[in-house]
GROMACS .gro file of C-alpha atoms in nm:
model
  487
    1UNK     CA    1   0.294   2.042  -0.984
    2UNK     CA    2   0.509   1.846  -0.746
    3UNK     CA    3   0.762   1.638  -0.873
    4UNK     CA    4   0.967   1.361  -0.678
    5UNK     CA    5   1.235   1.651  -0.643
    6UNK     CA    6   1.015   1.878  -0.477
    7UNK     CA    7   0.924   1.692  -0.173
    8UNK     CA    8   0.635   1.526  -0.375
    9UNK     CA    9   0.318   1.470  -0.158
   10UNK     CA   10   0.365   1.763   0.097
   11UNK     CA   11   0.151   2.008  -0.038
   12UNK     CA   12  -0.213   2.026  -0.168
   13UNK     CA   13  -0.186   2.332  -0.406
   14UNK     CA   14   0.013   2.391  -0.688
   15UNK     CA   15   0.199   2.735  -0.741
   16UNK     CA   16   0.056   2.946  -1.005
   17UNK     CA   17   0.385   3.037  -1.191
   18UNK     CA   18   0.231   3.225  -1.445
   19UNK     CA   19   0.074   3.489  -1.181
   20UNK     CA   20   0.389   3.466  -0.975
   21UNK     CA   21   0.586   3.588  -1.273
   22UNK     CA   22   0.373   3.860  -1.390
   23UNK     CA   23   0.351   3.983  -1.001
   24UNK     CA   24   0.751   3.978  -1.005
   25UNK     CA   25   0.765   4.167  -1.345
   26UNK     CA   26   0.511   4.414  -1.200
   27UNK     CA   27   0.701   4.478  -0.861
   28UNK     CA   28   1.036   4.518  -1.056
   29UNK     CA   29   0.916   4.765  -1.317
   30UNK     CA   30   0.741   4.956  -1.036
   31UNK     CA   31   1.077   4.999  -0.871
   32UNK     CA   32   1.213   5.098  -1.212
   33UNK     CA   33   1.464   4.800  -1.205
   34UNK     CA   34   1.603   4.602  -1.506
   35UNK     CA   35   1.648   4.230  -1.517
   36UNK     CA   36   2.002   4.287  -1.495
   37UNK     CA   37   1.959   4.501  -1.161
   38UNK     CA   38   1.760   4.227  -1.003
   39UNK     CA   39   1.992   3.934  -1.110
   40UNK     CA   40   2.279   4.112  -0.954
   41UNK     CA   41   2.092   4.150  -0.618
   42UNK     CA   42   1.985   3.765  -0.609
   43UNK     CA   43   2.296   3.629  -0.781
   44UNK     CA   44   2.097   3.445  -1.078
   45UNK     CA   45   2.135   3.491  -1.449
   46UNK     CA   46   1.906   3.734  -1.621
   47UNK     CA   47   1.788   3.459  -1.828
   48UNK     CA   48   1.663   3.284  -1.543
   49UNK     CA   49   1.465   3.579  -1.440
   50UNK     CA   50   1.294   3.618  -1.767
   51UNK     CA   51   1.179   3.233  -1.754
   52UNK     CA   52   1.053   3.316  -1.403
   53UNK     CA   53   0.850   3.626  -1.533
   54UNK     CA   54   0.716   3.457  -1.822
   55UNK     CA   55   0.588   3.154  -1.607
   56UNK     CA   56   0.810   2.911  -1.770
   57UNK     CA   57   1.007   2.841  -1.459
   58UNK     CA   58   0.916   2.783  -1.100
   59UNK     CA   59   1.195   2.942  -0.870
   60UNK     CA   60   1.313   2.746  -0.551
   61UNK     CA   61   1.214   2.868  -0.210
   62UNK     CA   62   1.570   3.034  -0.138
   63UNK     CA   63   1.537   3.220  -0.480
   64UNK     CA   64   1.155   3.326  -0.383
   65UNK     CA   65   1.307   3.467  -0.062
   66UNK     CA   66   1.563   3.654  -0.244
   67UNK     CA   67   1.353   3.794  -0.513
   68UNK     CA   68   1.122   3.916  -0.222
   69UNK     CA   69   1.397   4.088  -0.055
   70UNK     CA   70   1.535   4.259  -0.367
   71UNK     CA   71   1.182   4.376  -0.435
   72UNK     CA   72   1.119   4.500  -0.096
   73UNK     CA   73   0.815   4.275  -0.030
   74UNK     CA   74   0.734   3.949   0.175
   75UNK     CA   75   0.728   3.610   0.024
   76UNK     CA   76   0.334   3.606   0.072
   77UNK     CA   77   0.313   3.921  -0.127
   78UNK     CA   78   0.477   3.733  -0.450
   79UNK     CA   79   0.239   3.444  -0.387
   80UNK     CA   80  -0.060   3.635  -0.340
   81UNK     CA   81  -0.384   3.553  -0.575
   82UNK     CA   82  -0.455   3.894  -0.666
   83UNK     CA   83  -0.310   4.021  -1.004
   84UNK     CA   84  -0.152   4.355  -0.913
   85UNK     CA   85  -0.335   4.549  -1.214
   86UNK     CA   86  -0.552   4.510  -1.484
   87UNK     CA   87  -0.337   4.463  -1.737
   88UNK     CA   88  -0.157   4.210  -1.545
   89UNK     CA   89  -0.473   4.017  -1.481
   90UNK     CA   90  -0.527   4.008  -1.876
   91UNK     CA   91  -0.192   3.875  -1.966
   92UNK     CA   92  -0.212   3.620  -1.683
   93UNK     CA   93  -0.539   3.509  -1.835
   94UNK     CA   94  -0.406   3.518  -2.206
   95UNK     CA   95  -0.107   3.325  -2.116
   96UNK     CA   96  -0.327   3.045  -1.951
   97UNK     CA   97  -0.549   3.025  -2.235
   98UNK     CA   98  -0.265   2.995  -2.473
   99UNK     CA   99  -0.095   2.692  -2.287
  100UNK     CA  100  -0.465   2.541  -2.239
  101UNK     CA  101  -0.584   2.253  -2.453
  102UNK     CA  102  -0.853   2.471  -2.653
  103UNK     CA  103  -0.593   2.703  -2.783
  104UNK     CA  104  -0.362   2.409  -2.872
  105UNK     CA  105  -0.681   2.254  -3.069
  106UNK     CA  106  -0.691   2.564  -3.286
  107UNK     CA  107  -0.353   2.522  -3.457
  108UNK     CA  108  -0.280   2.896  -3.423
  109UNK     CA  109   0.044   3.087  -3.348
  110UNK     CA  110   0.098   3.207  -3.015
  111UNK     CA  111   0.101   3.585  -2.911
  112UNK     CA  112   0.400   3.710  -2.748
  113UNK     CA  113   0.243   3.855  -2.426
  114UNK     CA  114   0.482   4.153  -2.324
  115UNK     CA  115   0.463   4.515  -2.265
  116UNK     CA  116   0.460   4.589  -2.628
  117UNK     CA  117   0.110   4.421  -2.690
  118UNK     CA  118  -0.143   4.712  -2.705
  119UNK     CA  119  -0.384   4.690  -2.413
  120UNK     CA  120  -0.680   4.697  -2.674
  121UNK     CA  121  -0.560   4.398  -2.847
  122UNK     CA  122  -0.507   4.223  -2.531
  123UNK     CA  123  -0.864   4.275  -2.451
  124UNK     CA  124  -0.973   4.156  -2.771
  125UNK     CA  125  -0.764   3.853  -2.740
  126UNK     CA  126  -0.906   3.743  -2.395
  127UNK     CA  127  -1.244   3.842  -2.473
  128UNK     CA  128  -1.240   3.599  -2.787
  129UNK     CA  129  -1.083   3.327  -2.614
  130UNK     CA  130  -1.370   3.376  -2.324
  131UNK     CA  131  -1.653   3.378  -2.578
  132UNK     CA  132  -1.523   3.084  -2.791
  133UNK     CA  133  -1.515   2.863  -2.473
  134UNK     CA  134  -1.848   2.999  -2.343
  135UNK     CA  135  -2.024   2.889  -2.665
  136UNK     CA  136  -1.847   2.554  -2.656
  137UNK     CA  137  -1.984   2.533  -2.282
  138UNK     CA  138  -2.325   2.612  -2.406
  139UNK     CA  139  -2.322   2.290  -2.634
  140UNK     CA  140  -2.250   2.068  -2.345
  141UNK     CA  141  -2.500   1.785  -2.310
  142UNK     CA  142  -2.526   1.526  -2.020
  143UNK     CA  143  -2.213   1.353  -2.084
  144UNK     CA  144  -2.018   1.702  -2.063
  145UNK     CA  145  -2.111   1.703  -1.701
  146UNK     CA  146  -1.957   1.390  -1.647
  147UNK     CA  147  -1.638   1.482  -1.863
  148UNK     CA  148  -1.604   1.785  -1.613
  149UNK     CA  149  -1.657   1.587  -1.312
  150UNK     CA  150  -1.377   1.323  -1.429
  151UNK     CA  151  -1.158   1.661  -1.515
  152UNK     CA  152  -1.207   1.784  -1.171
  153UNK     CA  153  -1.143   1.441  -0.988
  154UNK     CA  154  -0.823   1.409  -1.180
  155UNK     CA  155  -0.683   1.730  -1.088
  156UNK     CA  156  -0.743   1.627  -0.693
  157UNK     CA  157  -0.606   1.290  -0.784
  158UNK     CA  158  -0.259   1.477  -0.920
  159UNK     CA  159  -0.263   1.722  -0.628
  160UNK     CA  160  -0.239   1.444  -0.403
  161UNK     CA  161  -0.015   1.231  -0.606
  162UNK     CA  162  -0.305   0.963  -0.609
  163UNK     CA  163  -0.251   0.892  -0.236
  164UNK     CA  164  -0.538   0.917   0.019
  165UNK     CA  165  -0.383   0.874   0.358
  166UNK     CA  166  -0.730   0.865   0.546
  167UNK     CA  167  -0.855   0.565   0.295
  168UNK     CA  168  -0.517   0.379   0.409
  169UNK     CA  169  -0.578   0.436   0.758
  170UNK     CA  170  -0.910   0.285   0.735
  171UNK     CA  171  -0.804  -0.016   0.531
  172UNK     CA  172  -0.515  -0.079   0.815
  173UNK     CA  173  -0.761  -0.063   1.092
  174UNK     CA  174  -0.982  -0.337   0.914
  175UNK     CA  175  -0.697  -0.557   0.820
  176UNK     CA  176  -0.535  -0.557   1.153
  177UNK     CA  177  -0.898  -0.652   1.300
  178UNK     CA  178  -0.901  -0.983   1.086
  179UNK     CA  179  -0.531  -1.049   1.128
  180UNK     CA  180  -0.402  -0.967   0.808
  181UNK     CA  181  -0.107  -0.801   0.723
  182UNK     CA  182   0.126  -0.967   0.438
  183UNK     CA  183   0.063  -1.146   0.123
  184UNK     CA  184  -0.254  -1.211  -0.127
  185UNK     CA  185  -0.594  -1.138   0.045
  186UNK     CA  186  -0.780  -1.502   0.030
  187UNK     CA  187  -1.142  -1.531  -0.056
  188UNK     CA  188  -1.193  -1.661   0.287
  189UNK     CA  189  -1.007  -1.356   0.466
  190UNK     CA  190  -1.215  -1.106   0.248
  191UNK     CA  191  -1.512  -1.292   0.388
  192UNK     CA  192  -1.399  -1.244   0.747
  193UNK     CA  193  -1.392  -0.865   0.673
  194UNK     CA  194  -1.733  -0.886   0.564
  195UNK     CA  195  -1.837  -1.061   0.883
  196UNK     CA  196  -1.624  -0.830   1.093
  197UNK     CA  197  -1.832  -0.522   0.962
  198UNK     CA  198  -2.124  -0.713   1.047
  199UNK     CA  199  -2.228  -0.829   0.704
  200UNK     CA  200  -2.349  -1.153   0.548
  201UNK     CA  201  -2.283  -1.272   0.214
  202UNK     CA  202  -2.547  -1.390  -0.050
  203UNK     CA  203  -2.447  -1.537  -0.381
  204UNK     CA  204  -2.766  -1.505  -0.645
  205UNK     CA  205  -2.785  -1.531  -1.014
  206UNK     CA  206  -3.029  -1.257  -1.121
  207UNK     CA  207  -2.854  -0.937  -0.998
  208UNK     CA  208  -2.978  -0.617  -1.177
  209UNK     CA  209  -2.807  -0.616  -1.504
  210UNK     CA  210  -2.643  -0.292  -1.449
  211UNK     CA  211  -2.493  -0.397  -1.080
  212UNK     CA  212  -2.196  -0.551  -0.981
  213UNK     CA  213  -2.351  -0.614  -0.627
  214UNK     CA  214  -2.622  -0.495  -0.405
  215UNK     CA  215  -2.591  -0.402  -0.015
  216UNK     CA  216  -2.898  -0.424   0.199
  217UNK     CA  217  -2.808  -0.202   0.479
  218UNK     CA  218  -3.136  -0.261   0.663
  219UNK     CA  219  -3.056  -0.660   0.709
  220UNK     CA  220  -2.663  -0.630   0.667
  221UNK     CA  221  -2.633  -0.829   0.350
  222UNK     CA  222  -2.414  -0.802   0.061
  223UNK     CA  223  -2.580  -0.962  -0.260
  224UNK     CA  224  -2.300  -1.075  -0.515
  225UNK     CA  225  -2.318  -1.307  -0.820
  226UNK     CA  226  -2.060  -1.550  -0.949
  227UNK     CA  227  -1.918  -1.469  -1.284
  228UNK     CA  228  -1.654  -1.576  -1.520
  229UNK     CA  229  -1.578  -1.236  -1.645
  230UNK     CA  230  -1.201  -1.191  -1.545
  231UNK     CA  231  -1.208  -0.829  -1.534
  232UNK     CA  232  -1.435  -0.836  -1.214
  233UNK     CA  233  -1.230  -0.987  -0.923
  234UNK     CA  234  -1.516  -1.096  -0.670
  235UNK     CA  235  -1.308  -0.995  -0.382
  236UNK     CA  236  -1.259  -0.654  -0.533
  237UNK     CA  237  -1.637  -0.617  -0.598
  238UNK     CA  238  -1.698  -0.755  -0.231
  239UNK     CA  239  -1.451  -0.510  -0.078
  240UNK     CA  240  -1.566  -0.215  -0.273
  241UNK     CA  241  -1.932  -0.259  -0.165
  242UNK     CA  242  -1.795  -0.274   0.207
  243UNK     CA  243  -1.577   0.056   0.143
  244UNK     CA  244  -1.917   0.277   0.120
  245UNK     CA  245  -2.024   0.133   0.475
  246UNK     CA  246  -1.653   0.186   0.598
  247UNK     CA  247  -1.588   0.544   0.423
  248UNK     CA  248  -1.953   0.669   0.538
  249UNK     CA  249  -2.101   0.730   0.200
  250UNK     CA  250  -2.411   0.895   0.173
  251UNK     CA  251  -2.624   0.897  -0.151
  252UNK     CA  252  -2.428   1.101  -0.416
  253UNK     CA  253  -2.552   1.461  -0.463
  254UNK     CA  254  -2.400   1.511  -0.809
  255UNK     CA  255  -2.166   1.324  -1.066
  256UNK     CA  256  -1.871   1.446  -0.914
  257UNK     CA  257  -1.978   1.325  -0.572
  258UNK     CA  258  -2.057   0.978  -0.758
  259UNK     CA  259  -1.714   0.944  -0.929
  260UNK     CA  260  -1.531   1.072  -0.592
  261UNK     CA  261  -1.698   0.776  -0.442
  262UNK     CA  262  -1.603   0.526  -0.651
  263UNK     CA  263  -1.255   0.616  -0.681
  264UNK     CA  264  -1.257   0.604  -0.278
  265UNK     CA  265  -1.423   0.241  -0.285
  266UNK     CA  266  -1.170   0.114  -0.572
  267UNK     CA  267  -0.894   0.266  -0.363
  268UNK     CA  268  -1.008   0.105  -0.020
  269UNK     CA  269  -1.064  -0.240  -0.212
  270UNK     CA  270  -0.671  -0.198  -0.328
  271UNK     CA  271  -0.549  -0.085   0.028
  272UNK     CA  272  -0.695  -0.406   0.149
  273UNK     CA  273  -0.605  -0.631  -0.122
  274UNK     CA  274  -0.258  -0.482  -0.136
  275UNK     CA  275  -0.183  -0.343   0.230
  276UNK     CA  276   0.034  -0.035   0.224
  277UNK     CA  277   0.296  -0.166   0.480
  278UNK     CA  278   0.378  -0.493   0.282
  279UNK     CA  279   0.350  -0.344  -0.067
  280UNK     CA  280   0.569  -0.050   0.022
  281UNK     CA  281   0.801  -0.280   0.154
  282UNK     CA  282   0.806  -0.496  -0.155
  283UNK     CA  283   0.851  -0.190  -0.384
  284UNK     CA  284   1.129  -0.064  -0.201
  285UNK     CA  285   1.326  -0.388  -0.211
  286UNK     CA  286   1.250  -0.412  -0.577
  287UNK     CA  287   1.368  -0.053  -0.628
  288UNK     CA  288   1.675  -0.099  -0.435
  289UNK     CA  289   1.740  -0.408  -0.690
  290UNK     CA  290   1.642  -0.206  -0.973
  291UNK     CA  291   1.405  -0.465  -1.073
  292UNK     CA  292   1.074  -0.262  -1.018
  293UNK     CA  293   0.813  -0.452  -1.261
  294UNK     CA  294   0.420  -0.407  -1.240
  295UNK     CA  295   0.380  -0.784  -1.354
  296UNK     CA  296   0.582  -0.876  -1.025
  297UNK     CA  297   0.365  -0.649  -0.794
  298UNK     CA  298   0.050  -0.823  -0.965
  299UNK     CA  299   0.205  -1.201  -0.888
  300UNK     CA  300   0.309  -1.132  -0.552
  301UNK     CA  301  -0.039  -1.005  -0.423
  302UNK     CA  302  -0.267  -1.225  -0.681
  303UNK     CA  303  -0.440  -0.930  -0.837
  304UNK     CA  304  -0.508  -0.815  -1.197
  305UNK     CA  305  -0.248  -0.624  -1.397
  306UNK     CA  306  -0.469  -0.329  -1.376
  307UNK     CA  307  -0.520  -0.331  -1.023
  308UNK     CA  308  -0.135  -0.359  -0.960
  309UNK     CA  309  -0.067  -0.068  -1.196
  310UNK     CA  310  -0.349   0.156  -1.019
  311UNK     CA  311  -0.162   0.054  -0.680
  312UNK     CA  312   0.155   0.137  -0.789
  313UNK     CA  313   0.049   0.497  -0.877
  314UNK     CA  314  -0.093   0.535  -0.521
  315UNK     CA  315   0.229   0.455  -0.371
  316UNK     CA  316   0.529   0.567  -0.622
  317UNK     CA  317   0.526   0.932  -0.551
  318UNK     CA  318   0.464   0.931  -0.156
  319UNK     CA  319   0.689   0.634  -0.080
  320UNK     CA  320   0.951   0.568  -0.360
  321UNK     CA  321   0.978   0.949  -0.455
  322UNK     CA  322   0.890   0.910  -0.846
  323UNK     CA  323   0.634   1.047  -1.055
  324UNK     CA  324   0.421   0.857  -1.296
  325UNK     CA  325   0.155   0.818  -1.532
  326UNK     CA  326  -0.105   0.514  -1.611
  327UNK     CA  327  -0.307   0.444  -1.918
  328UNK     CA  328  -0.570   0.232  -2.025
  329UNK     CA  329  -0.642   0.248  -2.384
  330UNK     CA  330  -0.864   0.057  -2.613
  331UNK     CA  331  -0.735  -0.123  -2.912
  332UNK     CA  332  -0.920   0.175  -3.116
  333UNK     CA  333  -0.663   0.420  -2.952
  334UNK     CA  334  -0.937   0.579  -2.741
  335UNK     CA  335  -0.816   0.670  -2.390
  336UNK     CA  336  -1.053   0.479  -2.140
  337UNK     CA  337  -0.904   0.621  -1.821
  338UNK     CA  338  -0.562   0.754  -1.698
  339UNK     CA  339  -0.370   0.942  -1.448
  340UNK     CA  340  -0.068   1.142  -1.436
  341UNK     CA  341   0.157   1.350  -1.211
  342UNK     CA  342   0.485   1.378  -1.449
  343UNK     CA  343   0.376   1.632  -1.706
  344UNK     CA  344   0.302   1.373  -1.974
  345UNK     CA  345   0.100   1.521  -2.241
  346UNK     CA  346  -0.228   1.365  -2.249
  347UNK     CA  347  -0.453   1.478  -2.545
  348UNK     CA  348  -0.746   1.700  -2.413
  349UNK     CA  349  -1.067   1.868  -2.513
  350UNK     CA  350  -1.099   2.238  -2.448
  351UNK     CA  351  -1.249   2.169  -2.087
  352UNK     CA  352  -0.924   1.974  -2.008
  353UNK     CA  353  -1.140   1.636  -2.004
  354UNK     CA  354  -0.880   1.318  -2.161
  355UNK     CA  355  -1.166   1.049  -2.158
  356UNK     CA  356  -1.265   0.973  -2.517
  357UNK     CA  357  -0.936   1.144  -2.661
  358UNK     CA  358  -0.697   0.951  -2.919
  359UNK     CA  359  -0.388   0.869  -2.796
  360UNK     CA  360  -0.084   0.919  -3.036
  361UNK     CA  361  -0.011   0.620  -3.224
  362UNK     CA  362   0.364   0.614  -3.137
  363UNK     CA  363   0.327   0.624  -2.779
  364UNK     CA  364   0.379   0.289  -2.588
  365UNK     CA  365   0.005   0.229  -2.509
  366UNK     CA  366  -0.073   0.239  -2.884
  367UNK     CA  367   0.248   0.060  -3.025
  368UNK     CA  368   0.211  -0.246  -2.782
  369UNK     CA  369  -0.098  -0.357  -2.982
  370UNK     CA  370   0.142  -0.442  -3.271
  371UNK     CA  371   0.349  -0.668  -3.063
  372UNK     CA  372   0.330  -1.053  -3.128
  373UNK     CA  373   0.468  -1.137  -2.790
  374UNK     CA  374   0.154  -1.102  -2.576
  375UNK     CA  375   0.320  -1.299  -2.266
  376UNK     CA  376   0.582  -1.072  -2.159
  377UNK     CA  377   0.536  -0.705  -2.090
  378UNK     CA  378   0.650  -0.430  -2.393
  379UNK     CA  379   0.872  -0.138  -2.291
  380UNK     CA  380   0.961   0.136  -2.492
  381UNK     CA  381   1.093   0.531  -2.484
  382UNK     CA  382   0.884   0.780  -2.653
  383UNK     CA  383   1.057   1.134  -2.681
  384UNK     CA  384   0.749   1.383  -2.662
  385UNK     CA  385   0.722   1.750  -2.657
  386UNK     CA  386   0.730   1.726  -2.260
  387UNK     CA  387   1.037   1.506  -2.255
  388UNK     CA  388   1.121   1.146  -2.272
  389UNK     CA  389   0.938   0.884  -2.095
  390UNK     CA  390   0.979   0.500  -2.041
  391UNK     CA  391   0.642   0.302  -2.030
  392UNK     CA  392   0.575  -0.061  -1.982
  393UNK     CA  393   0.255  -0.208  -2.122
  394UNK     CA  394   0.064  -0.522  -2.189
  395UNK     CA  395  -0.262  -0.585  -2.335
  396UNK     CA  396  -0.565  -0.751  -2.201
  397UNK     CA  397  -0.908  -0.851  -2.318
  398UNK     CA  398  -1.224  -0.755  -2.166
  399UNK     CA  399  -1.561  -0.771  -2.276
  400UNK     CA  400  -1.554  -0.456  -2.445
  401UNK     CA  401  -1.254  -0.534  -2.645
  402UNK     CA  402  -0.873  -0.540  -2.612
  403UNK     CA  403  -0.707  -0.262  -2.417
  404UNK     CA  404  -0.362  -0.195  -2.335
  405UNK     CA  405  -0.262  -0.106  -1.965
  406UNK     CA  406   0.054   0.101  -1.906
  407UNK     CA  407   0.285   0.257  -1.634
  408UNK     CA  408   0.512   0.511  -1.739
  409UNK     CA  409   0.768   0.722  -1.579
  410UNK     CA  410   1.002   1.040  -1.693
  411UNK     CA  411   1.353   0.931  -1.833
  412UNK     CA  412   1.510   1.011  -1.494
  413UNK     CA  413   1.311   0.745  -1.279
  414UNK     CA  414   1.364   0.458  -1.536
  415UNK     CA  415   1.711   0.331  -1.358
  416UNK     CA  416   1.480   0.153  -1.115
  417UNK     CA  417   1.277  -0.064  -1.371
  418UNK     CA  418   1.330  -0.367  -1.518
  419UNK     CA  419   1.319  -0.353  -1.893
  420UNK     CA  420   1.519  -0.020  -1.897
  421UNK     CA  421   1.757  -0.182  -2.137
  422UNK     CA  422   1.497  -0.186  -2.408
  423UNK     CA  423   1.604  -0.093  -2.780
  424UNK     CA  424   1.239   0.046  -2.862
  425UNK     CA  425   1.197   0.387  -2.910
  426UNK     CA  426   0.956   0.629  -3.067
  427UNK     CA  427   0.924   1.020  -3.120
  428UNK     CA  428   0.590   1.167  -3.075
  429UNK     CA  429   0.508   1.573  -3.168
  430UNK     CA  430   0.174   1.557  -3.076
  431UNK     CA  431  -0.064   1.755  -3.037
  432UNK     CA  432   0.082   1.869  -3.372
  433UNK     CA  433  -0.169   1.730  -3.623
  434UNK     CA  434   0.112   1.626  -3.874
  435UNK     CA  435   0.233   1.366  -3.608
  436UNK     CA  436  -0.019   1.098  -3.669
  437UNK     CA  437  -0.365   1.286  -3.688
  438UNK     CA  438  -0.351   1.308  -4.041
  439UNK     CA  439  -0.286   1.052  -4.314
  440UNK     CA  440   0.056   1.055  -4.467
  441UNK     CA  441   0.063   1.252  -4.797
  442UNK     CA  442   0.141   0.947  -5.018
  443UNK     CA  443  -0.187   0.791  -4.903
  444UNK     CA  444  -0.385   1.087  -4.908
  445UNK     CA  445  -0.298   1.127  -5.252
  446UNK     CA  446  -0.439   0.804  -5.364
  447UNK     CA  447  -0.737   0.766  -5.147
  448UNK     CA  448  -0.884   1.096  -5.041
  449UNK     CA  449  -1.217   1.107  -5.173
  450UNK     CA  450  -1.222   0.775  -5.268
  451UNK     CA  451  -1.268   0.612  -4.917
  452UNK     CA  452  -1.600   0.557  -4.775
  453UNK     CA  453  -1.581   0.364  -4.430
  454UNK     CA  454  -1.858   0.263  -4.218
  455UNK     CA  455  -1.849   0.431  -3.882
  456UNK     CA  456  -1.844   0.213  -3.551
  457UNK     CA  457  -2.063   0.368  -3.267
  458UNK     CA  458  -1.863   0.556  -3.012
  459UNK     CA  459  -1.743   0.284  -2.772
  460UNK     CA  460  -1.699   0.513  -2.448
  461UNK     CA  461  -1.959   0.686  -2.219
  462UNK     CA  462  -1.766   0.990  -2.153
  463UNK     CA  463  -1.623   1.050  -2.524
  464UNK     CA  464  -1.726   1.367  -2.694
  465UNK     CA  465  -1.856   1.352  -3.015
  466UNK     CA  466  -1.556   1.247  -3.263
  467UNK     CA  467  -1.458   1.497  -3.513
  468UNK     CA  468  -1.400   1.446  -3.878
  469UNK     CA  469  -1.589   1.339  -4.209
  470UNK     CA  470  -1.650   1.009  -4.076
  471UNK     CA  471  -1.675   1.076  -3.695
  472UNK     CA  472  -1.437   0.845  -3.489
  473UNK     CA  473  -1.278   0.689  -3.797
  474UNK     CA  474  -0.891   0.660  -3.810
  475UNK     CA  475  -0.839   0.739  -4.198
  476UNK     CA  476  -0.480   0.656  -4.165
  477UNK     CA  477  -0.578   0.289  -4.118
  478UNK     CA  478  -0.874   0.303  -4.376
  479UNK     CA  479  -0.609   0.417  -4.648
  480UNK     CA  480  -0.360   0.157  -4.567
  481UNK     CA  481  -0.619  -0.116  -4.589
  482UNK     CA  482  -0.718   0.026  -4.939
  483UNK     CA  483  -0.356   0.034  -5.030
  484UNK     CA  484  -0.288  -0.361  -4.935
  485UNK     CA  485  -0.595  -0.434  -5.168
  486UNK     CA  486  -0.444  -0.284  -5.454
  487UNK     CA  487  -0.127  -0.537  -5.420
   0.00000   0.00000   0.00000
């Protein structure tokens, strides 16, 4: 994965560190060289080479060239996609499996993948993993297609650092045509854009209940409805409808295509309401002053906090050189939508899908619900298994409940943000079940077997069927409630 220090945004592929490591080990052993032999040739510590061979560290380009020279091959040979042997292929597959969400969810110890692991044991472990995944996939219902499409799309967004240059260029052309280059996009200017593109607008009170807008492509009319629901900015609804036309969308062929089009039109609308040039200039000034704040971006362009947060993720890596993550979490703790390119460890199911998963109760996106001050943003440092992250969050009420919206960055980037001086700090060991998934022992001893909560229906379309005796119920909250009643 690209990071700010690795020329973020310059490539569309990720280095397969596990396959690379196994290939280096195979070539080293085929030449009967030890780690000490190779380390002397490339001027690096044997321990560093061991980390590279085990796929736990990515070598810099200069070291990669030195390794290729020491092993008598070209750099392309080291980066090839074909495993050098059957055993190497199995080792790579097992290593990937053990680092994946399915294996982590089983709570099993990891197996050391090395030369001493017998071939038949290696075959069995890989076979068991594949069969388990196959059986889980067989149980997939229609929502599973949506979850897999969401996962694939999230991977694509991460590879692009959530920056789509072609959409930025299309938005810039439209803005130039109507003479808008800075400041908030007014409703009048949004109507100018529709007129420039050849569309007339009609406000009606009887749109189909499942739609926000309807476009009559034959007569070039866009039908909208006036609404008091704050989560649907009428400018954004109009611009998204126009986005389908500008971006040349055809009827979706599958769910992935549908999601991709929705992401593209949302991006197009944001690029019109927060133009790339002026938004980047604004963010760079704030960064120079060490005063980056999502709420300031919101206010500067008169958009929602969620829109400002999404737009920040579009531009942060490409133009500011920093990785980040975004979360939208329901008050129940369920993850509604998210993005990351900073290695934050979002919970995931065996397919890699994160939607519908429960966020650690110690993360900023959960702790913010407990704060009394809802006017200002809440900041917190969180120590996780993947490092320390700083996040800023606030809550907003929508028709489906209260949500938290948060932007986070790795510790090395916090120096550019207002709120970095917060004293709030939590520790999360998730996905360890003992972190927050299981009720504390004292509560369990009092209430296990004596609590019978009534389960709410699952609130998210893409959520997997929750697990547990009472699916979707947070047992800790139930036990704490009962504990208070005793007093």
